[in-house]
Short mmCIF file of C-alpha atoms and ligand atoms in Angstrom, two decimals:
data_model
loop_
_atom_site.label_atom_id
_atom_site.label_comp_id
_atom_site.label_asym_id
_atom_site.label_seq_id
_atom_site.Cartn_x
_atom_site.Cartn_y
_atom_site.Cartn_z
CA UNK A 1 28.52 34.86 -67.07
CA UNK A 2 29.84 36.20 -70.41
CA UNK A 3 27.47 37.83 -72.63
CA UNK A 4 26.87 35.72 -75.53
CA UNK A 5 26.74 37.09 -79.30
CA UNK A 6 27.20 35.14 -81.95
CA UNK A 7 29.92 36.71 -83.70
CA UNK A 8 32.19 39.51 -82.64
CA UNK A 9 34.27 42.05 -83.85
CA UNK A 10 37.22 43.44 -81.78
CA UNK A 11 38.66 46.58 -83.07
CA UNK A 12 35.97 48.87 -84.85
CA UNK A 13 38.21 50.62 -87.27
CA UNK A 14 37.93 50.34 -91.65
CA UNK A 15 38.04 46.09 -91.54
CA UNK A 16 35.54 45.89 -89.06
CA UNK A 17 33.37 48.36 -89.95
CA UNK A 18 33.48 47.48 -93.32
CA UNK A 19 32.78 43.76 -92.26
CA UNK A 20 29.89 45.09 -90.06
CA UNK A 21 28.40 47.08 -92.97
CA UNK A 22 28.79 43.97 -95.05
CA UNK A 23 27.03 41.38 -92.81
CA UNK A 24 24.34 43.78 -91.77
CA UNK A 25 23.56 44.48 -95.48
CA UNK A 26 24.04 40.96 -96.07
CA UNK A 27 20.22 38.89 -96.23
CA UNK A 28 21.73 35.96 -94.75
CA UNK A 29 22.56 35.52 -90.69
CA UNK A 30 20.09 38.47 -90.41
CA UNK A 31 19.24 36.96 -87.01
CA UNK A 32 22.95 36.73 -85.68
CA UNK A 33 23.73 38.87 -83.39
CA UNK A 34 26.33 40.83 -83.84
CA UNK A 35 28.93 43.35 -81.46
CA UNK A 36 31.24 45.29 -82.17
CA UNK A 37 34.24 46.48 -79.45
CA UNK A 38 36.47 49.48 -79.89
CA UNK A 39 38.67 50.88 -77.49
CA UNK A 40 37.85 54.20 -79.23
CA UNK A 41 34.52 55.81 -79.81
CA UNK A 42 35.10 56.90 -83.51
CA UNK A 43 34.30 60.37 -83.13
CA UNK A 44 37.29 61.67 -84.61
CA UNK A 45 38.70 62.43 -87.97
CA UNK A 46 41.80 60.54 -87.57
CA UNK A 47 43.05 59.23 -90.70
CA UNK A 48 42.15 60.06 -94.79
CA UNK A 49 42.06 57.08 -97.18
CA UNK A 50 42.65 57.36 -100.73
CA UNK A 51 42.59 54.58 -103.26
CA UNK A 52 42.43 53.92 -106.83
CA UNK A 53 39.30 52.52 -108.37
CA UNK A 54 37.70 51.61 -111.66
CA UNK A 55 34.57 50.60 -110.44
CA UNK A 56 31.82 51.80 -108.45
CA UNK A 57 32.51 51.03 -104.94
CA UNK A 58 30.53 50.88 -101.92
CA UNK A 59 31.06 53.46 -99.72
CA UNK A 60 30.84 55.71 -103.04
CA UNK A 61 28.42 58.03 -101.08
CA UNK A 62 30.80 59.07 -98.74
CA UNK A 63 33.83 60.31 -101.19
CA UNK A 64 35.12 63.20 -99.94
CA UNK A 65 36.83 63.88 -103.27
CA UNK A 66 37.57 62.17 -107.07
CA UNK A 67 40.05 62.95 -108.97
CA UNK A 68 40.37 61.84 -112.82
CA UNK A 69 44.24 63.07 -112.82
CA UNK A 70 46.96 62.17 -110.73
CA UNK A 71 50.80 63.65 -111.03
CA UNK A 72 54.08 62.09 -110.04
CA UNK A 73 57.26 64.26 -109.86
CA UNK A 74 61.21 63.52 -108.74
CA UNK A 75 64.38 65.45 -109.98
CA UNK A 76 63.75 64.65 -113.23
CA UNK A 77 60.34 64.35 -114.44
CA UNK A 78 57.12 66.26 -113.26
CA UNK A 79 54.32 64.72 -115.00
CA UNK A 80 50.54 64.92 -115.17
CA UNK A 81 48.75 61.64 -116.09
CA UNK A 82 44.94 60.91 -116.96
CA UNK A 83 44.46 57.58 -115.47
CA UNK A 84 41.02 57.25 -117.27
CA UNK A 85 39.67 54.40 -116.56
CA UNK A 86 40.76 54.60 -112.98
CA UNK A 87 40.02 57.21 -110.85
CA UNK A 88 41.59 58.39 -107.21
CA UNK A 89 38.98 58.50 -104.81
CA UNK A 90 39.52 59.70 -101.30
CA UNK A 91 37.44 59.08 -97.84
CA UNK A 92 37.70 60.94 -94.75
CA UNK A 93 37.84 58.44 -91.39
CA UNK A 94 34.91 60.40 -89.60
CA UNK A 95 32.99 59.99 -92.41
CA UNK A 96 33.74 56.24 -92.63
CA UNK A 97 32.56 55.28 -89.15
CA UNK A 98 29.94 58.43 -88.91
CA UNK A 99 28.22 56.13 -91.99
CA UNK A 100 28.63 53.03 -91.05
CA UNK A 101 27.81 53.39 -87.24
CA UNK A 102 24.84 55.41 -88.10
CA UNK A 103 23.45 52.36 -90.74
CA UNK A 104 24.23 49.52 -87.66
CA UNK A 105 22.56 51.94 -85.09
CA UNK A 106 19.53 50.91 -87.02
CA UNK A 107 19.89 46.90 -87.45
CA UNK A 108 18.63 44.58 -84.58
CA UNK A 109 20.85 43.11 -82.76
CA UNK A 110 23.95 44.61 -83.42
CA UNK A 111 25.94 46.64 -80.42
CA UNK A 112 28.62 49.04 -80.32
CA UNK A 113 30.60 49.17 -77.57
CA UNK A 114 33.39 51.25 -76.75
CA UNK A 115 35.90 49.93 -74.20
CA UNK A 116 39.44 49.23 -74.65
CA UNK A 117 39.85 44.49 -74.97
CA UNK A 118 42.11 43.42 -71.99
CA UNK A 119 42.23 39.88 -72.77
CA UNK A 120 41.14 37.22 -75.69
CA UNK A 121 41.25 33.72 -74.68
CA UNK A 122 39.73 30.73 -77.16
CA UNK A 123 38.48 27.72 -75.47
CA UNK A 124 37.35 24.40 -77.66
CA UNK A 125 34.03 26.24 -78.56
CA UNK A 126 34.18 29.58 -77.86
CA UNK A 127 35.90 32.74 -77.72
CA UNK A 128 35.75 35.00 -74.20
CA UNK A 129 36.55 39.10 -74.53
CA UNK A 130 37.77 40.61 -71.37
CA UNK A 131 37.00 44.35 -71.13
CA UNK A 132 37.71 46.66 -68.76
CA UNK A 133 34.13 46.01 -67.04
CA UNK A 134 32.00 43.15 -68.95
CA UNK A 135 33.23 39.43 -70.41
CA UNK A 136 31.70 38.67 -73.71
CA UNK A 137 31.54 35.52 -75.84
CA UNK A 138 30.84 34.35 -79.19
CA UNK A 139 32.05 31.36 -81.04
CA UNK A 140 34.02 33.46 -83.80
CA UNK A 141 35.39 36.92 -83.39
CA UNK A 142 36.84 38.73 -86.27
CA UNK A 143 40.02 40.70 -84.80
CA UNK A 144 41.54 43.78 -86.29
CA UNK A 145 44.29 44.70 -84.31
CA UNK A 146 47.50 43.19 -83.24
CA UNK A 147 49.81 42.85 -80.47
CA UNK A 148 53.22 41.71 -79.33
CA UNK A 149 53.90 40.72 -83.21
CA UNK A 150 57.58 39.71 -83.37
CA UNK A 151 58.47 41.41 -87.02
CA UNK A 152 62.32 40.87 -85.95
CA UNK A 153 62.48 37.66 -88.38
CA UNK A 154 61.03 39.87 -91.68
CA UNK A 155 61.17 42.18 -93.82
CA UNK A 156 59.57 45.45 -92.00
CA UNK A 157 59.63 49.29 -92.55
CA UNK A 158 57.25 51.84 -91.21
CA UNK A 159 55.95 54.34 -93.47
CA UNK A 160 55.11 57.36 -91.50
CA UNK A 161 53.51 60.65 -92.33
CA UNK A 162 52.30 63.91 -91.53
CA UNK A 163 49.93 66.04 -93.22
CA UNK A 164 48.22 69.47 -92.76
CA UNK A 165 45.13 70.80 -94.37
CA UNK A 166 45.85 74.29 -95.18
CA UNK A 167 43.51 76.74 -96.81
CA UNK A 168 45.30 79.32 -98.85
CA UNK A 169 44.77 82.97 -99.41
CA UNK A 170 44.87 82.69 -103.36
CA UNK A 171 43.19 79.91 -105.73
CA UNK A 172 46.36 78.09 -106.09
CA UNK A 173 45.44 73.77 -105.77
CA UNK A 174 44.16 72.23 -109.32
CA UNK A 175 41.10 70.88 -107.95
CA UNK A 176 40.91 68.02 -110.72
CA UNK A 177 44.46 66.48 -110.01
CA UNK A 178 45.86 65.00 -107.08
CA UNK A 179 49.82 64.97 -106.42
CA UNK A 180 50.46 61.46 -106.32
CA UNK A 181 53.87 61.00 -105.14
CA UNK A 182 56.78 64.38 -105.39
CA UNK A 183 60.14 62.94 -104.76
CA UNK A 184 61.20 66.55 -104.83
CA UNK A 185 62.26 66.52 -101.44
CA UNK A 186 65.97 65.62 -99.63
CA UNK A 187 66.00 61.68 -99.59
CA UNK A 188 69.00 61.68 -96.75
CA UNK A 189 69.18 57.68 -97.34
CA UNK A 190 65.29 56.83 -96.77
CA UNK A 191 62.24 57.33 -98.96
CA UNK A 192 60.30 60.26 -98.16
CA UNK A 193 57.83 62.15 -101.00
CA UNK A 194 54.81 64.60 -100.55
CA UNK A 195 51.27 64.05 -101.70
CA UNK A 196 48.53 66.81 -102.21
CA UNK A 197 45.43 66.33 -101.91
CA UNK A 198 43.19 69.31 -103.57
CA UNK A 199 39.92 69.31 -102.34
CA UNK A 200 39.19 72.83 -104.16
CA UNK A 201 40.76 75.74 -105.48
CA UNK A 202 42.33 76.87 -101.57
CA UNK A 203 42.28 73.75 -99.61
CA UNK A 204 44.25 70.98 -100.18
CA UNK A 205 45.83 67.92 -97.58
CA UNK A 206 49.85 68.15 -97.91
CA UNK A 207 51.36 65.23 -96.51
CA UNK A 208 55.12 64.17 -96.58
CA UNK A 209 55.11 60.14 -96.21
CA UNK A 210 58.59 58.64 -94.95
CA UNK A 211 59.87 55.11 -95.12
CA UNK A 212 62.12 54.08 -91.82
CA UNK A 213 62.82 51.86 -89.50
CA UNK A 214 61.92 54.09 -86.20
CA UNK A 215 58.98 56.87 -86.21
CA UNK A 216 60.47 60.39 -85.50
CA UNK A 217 58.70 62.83 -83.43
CA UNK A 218 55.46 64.73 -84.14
CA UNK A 219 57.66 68.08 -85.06
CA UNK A 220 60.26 66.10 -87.02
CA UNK A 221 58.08 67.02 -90.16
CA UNK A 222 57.70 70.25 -89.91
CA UNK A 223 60.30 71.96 -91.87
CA UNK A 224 59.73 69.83 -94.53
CA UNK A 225 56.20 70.87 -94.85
CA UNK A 226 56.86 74.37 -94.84
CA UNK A 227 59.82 74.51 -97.42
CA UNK A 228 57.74 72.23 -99.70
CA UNK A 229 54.52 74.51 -99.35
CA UNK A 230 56.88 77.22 -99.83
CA UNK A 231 59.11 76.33 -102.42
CA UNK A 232 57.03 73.68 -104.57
CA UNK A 233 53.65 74.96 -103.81
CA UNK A 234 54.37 78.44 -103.99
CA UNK A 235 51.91 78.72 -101.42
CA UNK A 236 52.77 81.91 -99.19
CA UNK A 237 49.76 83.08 -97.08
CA UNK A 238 47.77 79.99 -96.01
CA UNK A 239 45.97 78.67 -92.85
CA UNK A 240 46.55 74.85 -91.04
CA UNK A 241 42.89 73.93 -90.36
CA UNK A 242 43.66 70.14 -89.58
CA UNK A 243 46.67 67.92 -88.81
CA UNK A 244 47.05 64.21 -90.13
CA UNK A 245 50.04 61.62 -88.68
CA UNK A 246 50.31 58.46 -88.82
CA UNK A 247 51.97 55.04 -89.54
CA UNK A 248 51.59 52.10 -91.70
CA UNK A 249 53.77 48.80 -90.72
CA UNK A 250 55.30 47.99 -94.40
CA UNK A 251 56.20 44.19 -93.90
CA UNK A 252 55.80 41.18 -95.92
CA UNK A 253 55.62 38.68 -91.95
CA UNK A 254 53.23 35.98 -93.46
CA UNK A 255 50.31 37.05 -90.90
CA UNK A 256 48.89 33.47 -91.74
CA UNK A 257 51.20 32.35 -88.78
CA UNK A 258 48.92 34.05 -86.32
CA UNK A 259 47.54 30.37 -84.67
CA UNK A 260 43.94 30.83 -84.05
CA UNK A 261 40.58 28.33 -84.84
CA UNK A 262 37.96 31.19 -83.75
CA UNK A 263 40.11 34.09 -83.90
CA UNK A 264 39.98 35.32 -87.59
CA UNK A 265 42.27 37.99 -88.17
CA UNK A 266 41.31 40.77 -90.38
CA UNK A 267 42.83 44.28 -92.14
CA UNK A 268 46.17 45.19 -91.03
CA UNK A 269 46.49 42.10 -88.41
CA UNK A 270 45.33 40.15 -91.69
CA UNK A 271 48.08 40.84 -93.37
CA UNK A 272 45.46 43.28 -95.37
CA UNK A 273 48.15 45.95 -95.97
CA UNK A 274 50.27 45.87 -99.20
CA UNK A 275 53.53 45.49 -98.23
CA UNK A 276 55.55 47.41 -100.71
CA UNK A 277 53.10 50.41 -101.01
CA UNK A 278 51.03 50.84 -97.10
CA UNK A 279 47.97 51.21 -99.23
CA UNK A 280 45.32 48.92 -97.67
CA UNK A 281 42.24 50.90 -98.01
CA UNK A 282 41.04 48.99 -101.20
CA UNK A 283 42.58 46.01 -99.85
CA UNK A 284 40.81 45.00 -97.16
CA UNK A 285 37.28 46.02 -99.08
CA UNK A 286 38.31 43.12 -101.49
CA UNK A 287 39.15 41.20 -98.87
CA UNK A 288 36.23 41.49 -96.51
CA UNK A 289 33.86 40.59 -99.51
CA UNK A 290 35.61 37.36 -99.98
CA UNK A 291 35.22 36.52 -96.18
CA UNK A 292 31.03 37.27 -96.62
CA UNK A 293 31.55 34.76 -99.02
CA UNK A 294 32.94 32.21 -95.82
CA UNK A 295 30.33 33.96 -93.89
CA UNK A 296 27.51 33.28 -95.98
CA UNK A 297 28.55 29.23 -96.65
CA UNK A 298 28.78 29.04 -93.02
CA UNK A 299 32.62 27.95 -94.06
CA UNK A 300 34.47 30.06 -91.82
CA UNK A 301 36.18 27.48 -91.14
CA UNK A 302 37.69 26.79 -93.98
CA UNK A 303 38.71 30.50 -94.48
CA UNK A 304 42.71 31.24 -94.73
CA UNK A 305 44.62 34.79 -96.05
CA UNK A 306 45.48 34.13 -99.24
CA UNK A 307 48.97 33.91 -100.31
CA UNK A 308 50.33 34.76 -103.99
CA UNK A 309 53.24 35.20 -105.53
CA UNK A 310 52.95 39.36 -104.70
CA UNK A 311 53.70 38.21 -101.23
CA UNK A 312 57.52 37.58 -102.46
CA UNK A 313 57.75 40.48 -104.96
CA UNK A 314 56.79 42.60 -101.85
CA UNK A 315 59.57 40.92 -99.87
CA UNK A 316 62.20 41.88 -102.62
CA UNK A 317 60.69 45.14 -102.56
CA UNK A 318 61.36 45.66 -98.89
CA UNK A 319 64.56 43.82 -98.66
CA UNK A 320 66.12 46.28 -101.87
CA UNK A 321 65.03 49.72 -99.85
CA UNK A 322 65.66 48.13 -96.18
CA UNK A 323 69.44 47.05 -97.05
CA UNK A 324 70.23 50.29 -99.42
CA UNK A 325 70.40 48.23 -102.55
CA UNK A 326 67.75 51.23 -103.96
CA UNK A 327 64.93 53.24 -103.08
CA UNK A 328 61.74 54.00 -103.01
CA UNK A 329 62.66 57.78 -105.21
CA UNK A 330 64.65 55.40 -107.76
CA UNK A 331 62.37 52.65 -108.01
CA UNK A 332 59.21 54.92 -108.55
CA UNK A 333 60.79 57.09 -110.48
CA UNK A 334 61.74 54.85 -113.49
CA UNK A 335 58.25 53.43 -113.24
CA UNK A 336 56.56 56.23 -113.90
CA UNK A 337 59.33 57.21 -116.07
CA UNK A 338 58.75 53.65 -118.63
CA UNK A 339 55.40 53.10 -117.39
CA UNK A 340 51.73 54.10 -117.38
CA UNK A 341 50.43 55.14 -113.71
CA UNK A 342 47.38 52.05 -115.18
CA UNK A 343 50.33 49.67 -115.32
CA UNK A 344 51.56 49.85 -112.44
CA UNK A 345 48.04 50.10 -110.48
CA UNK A 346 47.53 46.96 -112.00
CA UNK A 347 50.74 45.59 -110.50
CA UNK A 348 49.94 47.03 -107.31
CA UNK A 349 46.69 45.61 -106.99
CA UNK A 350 48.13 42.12 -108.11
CA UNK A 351 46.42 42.04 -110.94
CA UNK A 352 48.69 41.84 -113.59
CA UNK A 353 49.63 39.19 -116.01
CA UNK A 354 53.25 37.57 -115.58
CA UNK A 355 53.93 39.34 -118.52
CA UNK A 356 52.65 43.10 -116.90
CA UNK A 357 54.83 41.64 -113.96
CA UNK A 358 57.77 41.36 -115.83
CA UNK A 359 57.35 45.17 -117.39
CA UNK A 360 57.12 46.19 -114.34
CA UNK A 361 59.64 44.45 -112.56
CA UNK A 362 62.30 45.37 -115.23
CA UNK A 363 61.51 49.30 -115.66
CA UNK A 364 63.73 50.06 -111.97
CA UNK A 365 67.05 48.81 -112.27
CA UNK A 366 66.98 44.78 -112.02
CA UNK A 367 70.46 44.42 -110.71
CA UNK A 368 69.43 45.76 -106.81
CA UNK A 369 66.22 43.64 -107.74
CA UNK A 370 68.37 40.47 -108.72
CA UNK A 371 70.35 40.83 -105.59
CA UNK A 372 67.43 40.63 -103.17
CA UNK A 373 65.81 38.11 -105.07
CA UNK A 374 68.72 35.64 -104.83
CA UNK A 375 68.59 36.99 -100.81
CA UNK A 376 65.07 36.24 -100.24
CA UNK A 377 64.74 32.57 -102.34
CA UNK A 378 67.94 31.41 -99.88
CA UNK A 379 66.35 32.91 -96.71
CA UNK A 380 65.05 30.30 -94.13
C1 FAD B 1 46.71 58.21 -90.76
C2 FAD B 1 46.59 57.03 -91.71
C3 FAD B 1 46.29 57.27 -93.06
C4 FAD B 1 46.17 56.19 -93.95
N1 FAD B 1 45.89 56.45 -95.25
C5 FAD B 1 45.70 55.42 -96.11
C6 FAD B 1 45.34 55.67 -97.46
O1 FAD B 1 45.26 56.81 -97.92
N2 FAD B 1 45.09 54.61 -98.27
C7 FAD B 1 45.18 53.32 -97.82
O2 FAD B 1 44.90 52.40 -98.60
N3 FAD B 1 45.56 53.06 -96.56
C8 FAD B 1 45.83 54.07 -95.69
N4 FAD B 1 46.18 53.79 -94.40
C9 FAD B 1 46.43 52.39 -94.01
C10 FAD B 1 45.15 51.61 -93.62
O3 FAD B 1 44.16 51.76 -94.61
C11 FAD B 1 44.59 52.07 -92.30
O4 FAD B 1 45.54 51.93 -91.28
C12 FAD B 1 43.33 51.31 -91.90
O5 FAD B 1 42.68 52.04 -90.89
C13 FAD B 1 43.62 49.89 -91.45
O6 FAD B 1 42.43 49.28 -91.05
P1 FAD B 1 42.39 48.27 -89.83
O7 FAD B 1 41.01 47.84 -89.65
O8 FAD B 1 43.45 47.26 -89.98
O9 FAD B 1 42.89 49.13 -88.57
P2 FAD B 1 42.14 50.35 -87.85
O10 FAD B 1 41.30 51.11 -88.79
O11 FAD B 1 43.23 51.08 -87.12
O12 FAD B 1 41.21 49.60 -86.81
C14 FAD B 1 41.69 48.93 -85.67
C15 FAD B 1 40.77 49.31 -84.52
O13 FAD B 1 41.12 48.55 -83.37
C16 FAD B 1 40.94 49.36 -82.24
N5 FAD B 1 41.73 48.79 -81.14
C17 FAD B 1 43.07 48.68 -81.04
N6 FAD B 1 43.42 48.08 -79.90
C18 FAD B 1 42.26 47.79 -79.25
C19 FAD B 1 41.94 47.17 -78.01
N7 FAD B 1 42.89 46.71 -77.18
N8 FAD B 1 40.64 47.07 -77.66
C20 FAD B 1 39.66 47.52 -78.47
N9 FAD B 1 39.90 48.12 -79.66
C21 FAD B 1 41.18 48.24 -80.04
C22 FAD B 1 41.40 50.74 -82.70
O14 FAD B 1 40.85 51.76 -81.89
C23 FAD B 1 40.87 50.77 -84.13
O15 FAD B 1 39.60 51.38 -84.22
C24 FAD B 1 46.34 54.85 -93.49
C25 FAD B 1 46.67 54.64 -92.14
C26 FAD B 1 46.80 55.71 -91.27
C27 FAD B 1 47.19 55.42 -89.84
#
């Protein structure tokens, strides 16, 4: 016999801890019971998430870093920019789950468990989880990971990264600004740019981020880092005390397609990651307080990803860099060349007005835009 719970969560990363968090905070369904299955034990610092905010945010307690300055540089520009009243806020992944986990360890009925899902099967009222060794059920699960997607039909780029911390010998890093995006770097027909991430005066995260359609390997980024630290940094005596890599799936495949009454997808299997950008961290905190809302009505349901008309600026985005018509260096650079970095955070969070759409959309050159625009209204 499966063991019953009343709702589940498979894959206890950022959506479904942050749903967890949510629901156990939550006064309502306070005698749900509630598990959570990872095939990981979130132990490990495996990923940094930065975001731009103007608010106060939840997991405020937990910022590794703020930064009230951000800087974007390319060939041409190398600019410093208050973004006042935004600020760029920055959480480290052990941190994340070491907080949340620790909170749930403390609500009633609510389980971790860590073993890897074999099998997810919905029947007319109910959902079964194979694991390894135990068969659970519940008659919703919220599921944050995805498999055997078929992205061949869309729009899809991985953005891929490395990044070391390194702690240098001198007090080099501007602890107050974080380097945003640096185009300063060769392009060679993709999008590739740096970020720094200062958490003092000698330690700072330096990660080159790289848009392409297959992931190199693990020492691929290597050379890169050291010229830049080198060269653009100026950095020569330092120490690498941690490694970061990673990849983000950059598509604009309309997740809503995913068939499923009990199954509700969530974060990047949600479709919870911005296409044109990776970010998703903010994301999917907006998003998981809209499904509470379902939660809380008892309207789950009813509850669908919504779909605006981001969704297709996103697919011109990624069908202008994916067939060469621009890139990501060009296109960011003559935003922040015209544009404040508020303007275009407010674009990016999709936000804006049609009007702050239009600025936006006609700082980069339109004609590439035009092109894939015509491309994407006459795709079936
Ligand atoms: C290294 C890295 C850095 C990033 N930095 C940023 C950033 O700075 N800002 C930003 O906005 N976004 C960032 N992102 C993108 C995005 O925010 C993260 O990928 C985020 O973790 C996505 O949340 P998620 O819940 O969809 O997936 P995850 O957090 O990956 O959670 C999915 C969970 O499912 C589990 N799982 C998978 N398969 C199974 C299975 N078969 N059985 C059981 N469990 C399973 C995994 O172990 C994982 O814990 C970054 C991504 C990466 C990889």
């Amino acid at each position: 016999m499966p063991k019953k719970y009343d709702y589940i969560i498979a894959g206890a990363g950022l959506s479904g801890l942050s749903l967890a968090y949510r629901m156990r905070k939550s006064a309502s369904h306070q005698n749900a019971s509630l598990l959570l299955l990872d095939k990981d034990t979130k132990e490990r610092n495996d990923r940094t998430w930065c975001f731009w905010s103007k608010k106060e945010d939840l997991f405020d307690e937990i910022n590794y870093k703020v930064w009230p300055k951000i800087q974007f540089a390319d060939s041409e520009i190398n600019q410093t920019y208050n973004i006042d009243p935004y600020k760029y806020k920055m959480i480290r992944g052990i941190d994340f789950y070491k907080h949340v986990l620790s909170f749930l360890n403390t609500c009633d009925k609510t389980d971790f468990v860590s073993s890897g899902i074999e099998n997810i099967e919905e029947t007319a009222s109910e959902v079964i989880i194979t694991t390894s060794n135990e068969t659970y059920s519940a008659p919703w699960v919220f599921k944050s990971y995805y498999d055997n997607l078929d992205f061949s039909k869309s729009n899809f780029v991985w953005q891929h990264f490395k990044g070391w911390i390194i702690k240098s010998e001198l007090p080099v890093f501007d602890k107050d600004k974080a380097i945003f995006m640096d185009f300063r770097v060769p392009q060679d027909d993709e999008t590739r740019f740096f970020y720094v991430l200062p958490f003092n005066e000698n330690e700072a995260l330096v990660e080159i981020a790289v848009f392409s359609e297959a992931i190199p390997k693990p020492s691929f980024y290597d050379p890169f880092l050291k010229e830049y630290i080198k060269e653009k940094l100026e950095i020569n005596t330092y120490e690498i005390v941690e490694e970061e890599l990673g990849a983000i799936p950059m598509t604009d495949y309309n997740f809503n397609k995913i068939k499923s009454n009990k199954v509700i997808h969530i974060g990047t299997s949600g479709g919870q990651v911005k296409g044109s950008s990776g970010y998703a961290f903010y994301r999917i905190q907006e998003e998981m307080d809209r499904l509470m809302g379902y939660i809380n009505q008892n309207k789950l349901a009813d509850y669908k990803r919504p779909i605006n008309r981001y969704h297709f600026y996103d697919r011109i985005f990624l069908n202008a860099i994916l067939t060469g018509k621009t890139n990501g260096a060009k296109v960011f650079g003559k935003l922040f060349k015209k544009l404040s970095p508020q303007t275009i955070f407010k674009f990016l969070d999709e936000k804006g007005s049609f009007f702050n759409d239009l600025i936006v959309f006609t700082a980069p050159p339109t004609w590439p835009f035009t092109k894939a625009f015509f491309q994407e209204l006459f795709k079936r």
